[in-house]
XYZ file of C-alpha atoms in Angstrom:
326
model
C -0.023 0.082 0.124
C 2.889 2.192 0.777
C 4.321 1.676 -2.623
C 1.156 2.443 -4.483
C 0.721 5.696 -2.562
C 4.368 6.675 -3.274
C 3.665 5.793 -7.009
C 0.603 8.023 -7.030
C 2.348 10.932 -5.621
C 5.128 10.477 -7.914
C 2.932 10.452 -10.927
C 1.175 13.445 -9.669
C 4.198 15.295 -9.208
C 5.522 14.449 -12.737
C 2.197 15.570 -14.174
C 2.286 18.889 -12.238
C 5.777 19.431 -13.499
C 4.839 18.819 -17.089
C 1.655 21.134 -16.764
C 3.634 24.215 -15.781
C 5.723 24.317 -19.034
C 2.564 23.936 -21.156
C 0.919 26.853 -19.397
C 3.970 28.907 -20.083
C 4.037 27.829 -23.611
C 0.307 28.728 -23.894
C 0.938 32.210 -22.186
C 3.864 32.908 -24.653
C 1.613 31.909 -27.626
C -1.152 34.269 -26.344
C 1.080 37.030 -26.056
C 2.574 36.495 -29.509
C -1.013 36.412 -30.965
C -2.030 39.484 -29.082
C 0.966 41.379 -30.297
C 0.130 40.374 -33.907
C -3.457 41.278 -33.636
C -2.327 44.682 -32.304
C 0.041 45.239 -35.199
C -2.683 44.258 -37.633
C -5.180 46.493 -35.984
C -2.945 49.501 -35.795
C -3.631 50.991 -39.189
C -7.260 50.666 -38.829
C -7.186 52.271 -35.091
C -4.912 55.094 -36.676
C -7.623 55.589 -39.382
C -10.649 55.318 -37.074
C -8.945 57.853 -34.693
C -8.530 60.412 -37.566
C -11.434 59.816 -39.452
C -14.106 58.848 -36.597
C -13.302 59.379 -33.118
C -11.553 62.929 -33.433
C -14.327 64.212 -35.439
C -16.974 62.762 -33.040
C -15.203 64.184 -30.256
C -15.109 67.709 -31.707
C -18.689 67.537 -32.879
C -19.588 66.987 -29.311
C -17.569 69.616 -28.110
C -19.033 72.218 -30.545
C -22.401 70.996 -29.467
C -21.851 72.279 -26.132
C -20.801 75.544 -27.264
C -23.172 78.887 -27.455
C -23.760 79.825 -31.287
C -22.055 83.158 -32.195
C -24.447 85.982 -32.963
C -24.027 89.574 -34.326
C -24.706 90.885 -31.106
C -22.492 88.339 -29.192
C -19.718 86.957 -31.281
C -18.033 85.389 -28.394
C -18.653 81.610 -27.930
C -18.696 79.888 -24.710
C -20.239 76.822 -22.842
C -23.969 76.535 -23.537
C -24.620 73.086 -22.007
C -27.311 71.301 -23.641
C -28.724 74.523 -25.364
C -27.809 73.375 -28.999
C -29.683 69.997 -28.584
C -32.682 71.752 -27.192
C -32.698 74.045 -30.262
C -32.504 70.920 -32.569
C -35.122 69.100 -30.907
C -37.754 71.829 -30.635
C -37.271 72.931 -34.108
C -40.679 72.650 -36.127
C -38.621 70.634 -39.004
C -36.953 67.854 -36.543
C -39.819 65.441 -36.349
C -40.692 65.681 -39.955
C -37.188 64.843 -41.195
C -37.080 61.871 -39.007
C -40.640 60.886 -40.212
C -39.438 61.302 -43.861
C -36.246 59.077 -43.494
C -38.023 56.408 -41.543
C -40.693 56.222 -44.161
C -37.949 55.523 -46.815
C -36.340 53.094 -44.453
C -39.592 51.136 -43.927
C -40.114 50.801 -47.721
C -36.599 50.553 -48.845
C -34.907 48.372 -46.375
C -37.348 45.382 -46.305
C -37.490 45.396 -50.211
C -33.757 45.556 -50.355
C -33.178 42.518 -47.959
C -35.732 40.387 -49.637
C -34.516 41.265 -53.006
C -30.767 40.627 -52.187
C -31.354 37.439 -50.189
C -33.889 35.900 -52.806
C -31.808 36.793 -55.764
C -28.681 35.523 -54.166
C -30.337 32.326 -53.269
C -31.383 31.989 -56.813
C -27.918 32.708 -58.282
C -26.365 30.177 -55.680
C -28.873 27.548 -56.892
C -27.896 28.168 -60.588
C -24.113 27.159 -60.790
C -22.078 27.258 -64.072
C -22.234 29.973 -66.755
C -25.831 30.902 -66.038
C -25.183 31.783 -62.331
C -22.021 33.574 -63.466
C -23.899 35.585 -65.959
C -26.611 36.711 -63.717
C -24.071 37.883 -61.075
C -22.604 40.104 -63.758
C -25.943 41.419 -64.897
C -26.951 42.117 -61.194
C -23.865 43.881 -60.624
C -24.085 46.236 -63.715
C -26.579 48.828 -62.049
C -24.060 49.119 -59.139
C -21.588 50.874 -61.522
C -24.118 53.643 -61.994
C -23.576 55.122 -58.410
C -24.036 58.676 -57.053
C -24.589 61.330 -59.879
C -24.658 58.618 -62.788
C -27.796 56.968 -60.966
C -29.240 60.332 -60.319
C -28.958 61.434 -63.912
C -30.408 58.032 -65.093
C -33.483 58.408 -62.786
C -34.216 62.034 -63.913
C -34.382 60.716 -67.344
C -36.708 57.996 -66.269
C -38.982 60.453 -64.181
C -39.241 63.130 -67.052
C -42.605 62.445 -68.902
C -41.433 64.171 -72.096
C -38.141 61.993 -72.509
C -38.840 58.653 -70.314
C -39.265 55.341 -72.041
C -41.903 54.541 -69.236
C -43.825 57.964 -70.000
C -46.750 55.788 -70.468
C -46.944 54.851 -66.660
C -46.683 58.311 -65.666
C -49.493 59.549 -68.099
C -51.694 56.721 -66.917
C -51.462 58.007 -63.336
C -52.155 61.707 -64.785
C -48.737 62.936 -64.225
C -47.648 64.866 -67.158
C -44.768 66.975 -65.956
C -41.634 66.396 -63.781
C -42.738 68.687 -61.129
C -45.915 66.615 -60.653
C -43.985 63.377 -60.374
C -41.227 64.650 -57.895
C -43.283 65.786 -54.850
C -42.782 65.219 -51.244
C -45.402 62.581 -51.194
C -43.806 60.731 -53.933
C -40.196 61.231 -52.902
C -39.915 58.123 -50.574
C -41.016 55.902 -53.444
C -38.744 57.504 -55.825
C -35.810 57.281 -53.490
C -36.715 53.387 -52.690
C -36.288 52.956 -56.270
C -33.163 54.752 -56.921
C -31.335 53.167 -54.016
C -32.689 49.576 -54.640
C -31.367 49.856 -58.456
C -28.111 51.324 -57.143
C -27.267 48.959 -54.405
C -28.968 45.501 -54.954
C -26.394 44.093 -57.371
C -23.384 44.643 -55.122
C -25.290 43.152 -51.974
C -26.251 40.164 -54.135
C -22.674 39.458 -54.739
C -21.642 40.073 -51.237
C -24.325 37.664 -49.834
C -23.567 35.164 -52.534
C -19.960 35.196 -51.360
C -21.422 34.197 -47.987
C -23.394 31.139 -49.499
C -20.327 30.120 -51.424
C -18.427 30.051 -48.144
C -20.683 27.226 -46.897
C -19.015 23.850 -47.021
C -20.663 21.538 -49.727
C -20.737 18.657 -47.172
C -23.545 20.333 -45.359
C -25.608 20.547 -48.539
C -24.821 16.963 -49.358
C -25.823 15.626 -45.825
C -29.054 17.641 -46.130
C -29.721 16.253 -49.596
C -29.129 12.539 -48.204
C -31.694 13.155 -45.495
C -34.250 14.098 -48.237
C -34.309 17.993 -48.220
C -35.387 19.413 -51.466
C -34.295 22.830 -52.854
C -36.801 24.962 -50.706
C -35.779 23.028 -47.469
C -32.054 23.764 -48.171
C -32.722 27.431 -48.704
C -34.888 27.964 -45.905
C -33.558 25.592 -43.290
C -29.750 25.424 -44.352
C -28.683 28.504 -46.287
C -30.800 31.301 -44.581
C -29.568 30.431 -40.901
C -25.979 30.214 -42.036
C -25.992 33.472 -43.930
C -27.847 35.588 -41.115
C -24.465 37.383 -40.216
C -24.310 38.478 -43.955
C -27.824 39.565 -44.095
C -27.402 41.444 -40.614
C -24.123 43.136 -42.396
C -26.076 44.234 -45.509
C -28.965 45.474 -43.358
C -26.371 47.502 -41.026
C -24.562 49.032 -43.953
C -27.659 49.947 -45.800
C -29.154 51.545 -42.542
C -25.967 53.667 -42.269
C -26.223 54.770 -45.946
C -29.899 55.666 -45.512
C -29.368 57.830 -42.688
C -26.858 59.722 -44.586
C -29.083 60.620 -47.518
C -28.288 64.208 -48.631
C -27.445 64.114 -52.260
C -30.546 62.615 -53.772
C -33.240 64.697 -51.919
C -31.219 67.874 -52.354
C -30.998 67.457 -56.057
C -34.478 66.344 -56.358
C -35.596 69.720 -55.055
C -33.488 71.334 -57.768
C -35.230 69.728 -60.592
C -38.636 69.826 -58.970
C -38.422 73.688 -58.838
C -38.915 73.478 -55.268
C -41.844 71.203 -54.693
C -39.693 69.150 -52.197
C -39.091 70.820 -48.768
C -35.477 71.994 -48.472
C -35.123 70.479 -45.195
C -36.469 66.939 -46.056
C -33.795 64.730 -44.467
C -32.082 64.924 -41.032
C -28.767 65.817 -42.840
C -30.490 68.493 -44.798
C -31.469 70.055 -41.489
C -28.126 69.767 -40.130
C -26.752 71.572 -43.228
C -29.478 74.457 -42.914
C -28.410 74.807 -39.022
C -24.903 75.237 -40.271
C -24.847 77.230 -43.423
C -28.346 78.888 -43.311
C -28.925 79.766 -39.668
C -25.227 79.917 -39.022
C -25.788 77.878 -35.704
C -22.821 75.325 -35.875
C -23.476 74.079 -32.345
C -26.962 73.154 -33.466
C -25.603 71.442 -36.610
C -23.032 69.497 -34.450
C -25.832 68.524 -32.263
C -27.943 67.208 -34.927
C -25.024 64.981 -36.167
C -24.658 63.535 -32.604
C -28.288 62.723 -32.468
C -27.860 61.012 -35.957
C -25.113 59.018 -34.526
C -26.679 57.843 -31.390
C -29.764 56.903 -33.392
C -27.807 55.062 -36.100
C -25.816 53.317 -33.369
C -28.599 52.289 -31.406
C -30.510 50.415 -34.215
C -27.017 49.151 -35.585
C -26.314 47.585 -32.154
C -29.955 45.809 -32.275
C -29.100 44.403 -35.621
C -25.728 43.247 -34.681
C -26.944 41.333 -31.703
C -30.132 39.895 -33.507
C -28.133 38.887 -36.491
C -25.140 37.497 -34.708
C -22.948 39.517 -37.030
C -19.818 39.267 -34.574
C -20.689 35.872 -32.813
C -18.601 32.999 -32.831
C -19.115 30.042 -35.068
C -20.908 28.025 -32.724
C -23.467 30.906 -32.100
C -23.773 31.418 -35.845
C -24.367 27.562 -36.399
C -27.191 27.942 -33.890
């Protein structure tokens, strides 16, 4: 019995002695990986600092100042006065109603269109699928001003190839078509046409990253094409869908060029401060109230971040692989 106890103690001591070097190696490996991660992150952190953190901090600082006036050109600490000015402005609520109206129409159509067409492309391998990816991507090349000019041409009843649609609805001039009431639908069409092709390719890339063994196992279990799409593909590309929703959400809250130029071509039939970004522009360059403009930008940032965080957690965008699989 004494021998057995001695052997047991000796074995335990050996195991303890062997575990210590292993723990040291793991710590050393962890330190090397951490240093490598910081090195890789350094360029992004520098860019984030210059392009995001410093501007956000400066905007917050400006938002807490008093606006300069002709009577009192000196600025100083104004507390939350700029935020009160923004929130109590008669245009504030209307701008957010306008942008949320566009979001409510555009985002669901965009996500449904992107996911549906990406699934169809993925289910069509070979030349046909490759050709469709190229065709869907072509509208994405018409970004910014090019896309806007194309839609001005389509919306003009005197030149548009779809003029019969406008005439059928009793709309005979560009000014009658480009009104505040019709603008959410016009912007939805413009943004969908411009962005759907790019996001189809991105989501299709997520589908191509799924191992073929998963599809083969599902097929052996008797899953048809619809069940593969609904029960296998959709859950696995949920983070990609969340990413598409997040990026389009951020883009939607930054809408400025489209409603601004639509007002120009409509001879003023669209409100000058239709979107929140236009209201911030008006505070800065019409009212000369830069603290209010900065406060407007902070409010937009907070709202976008809140909705973005909700999308991130619901989609599992930054979850680990086990959480994504669930």
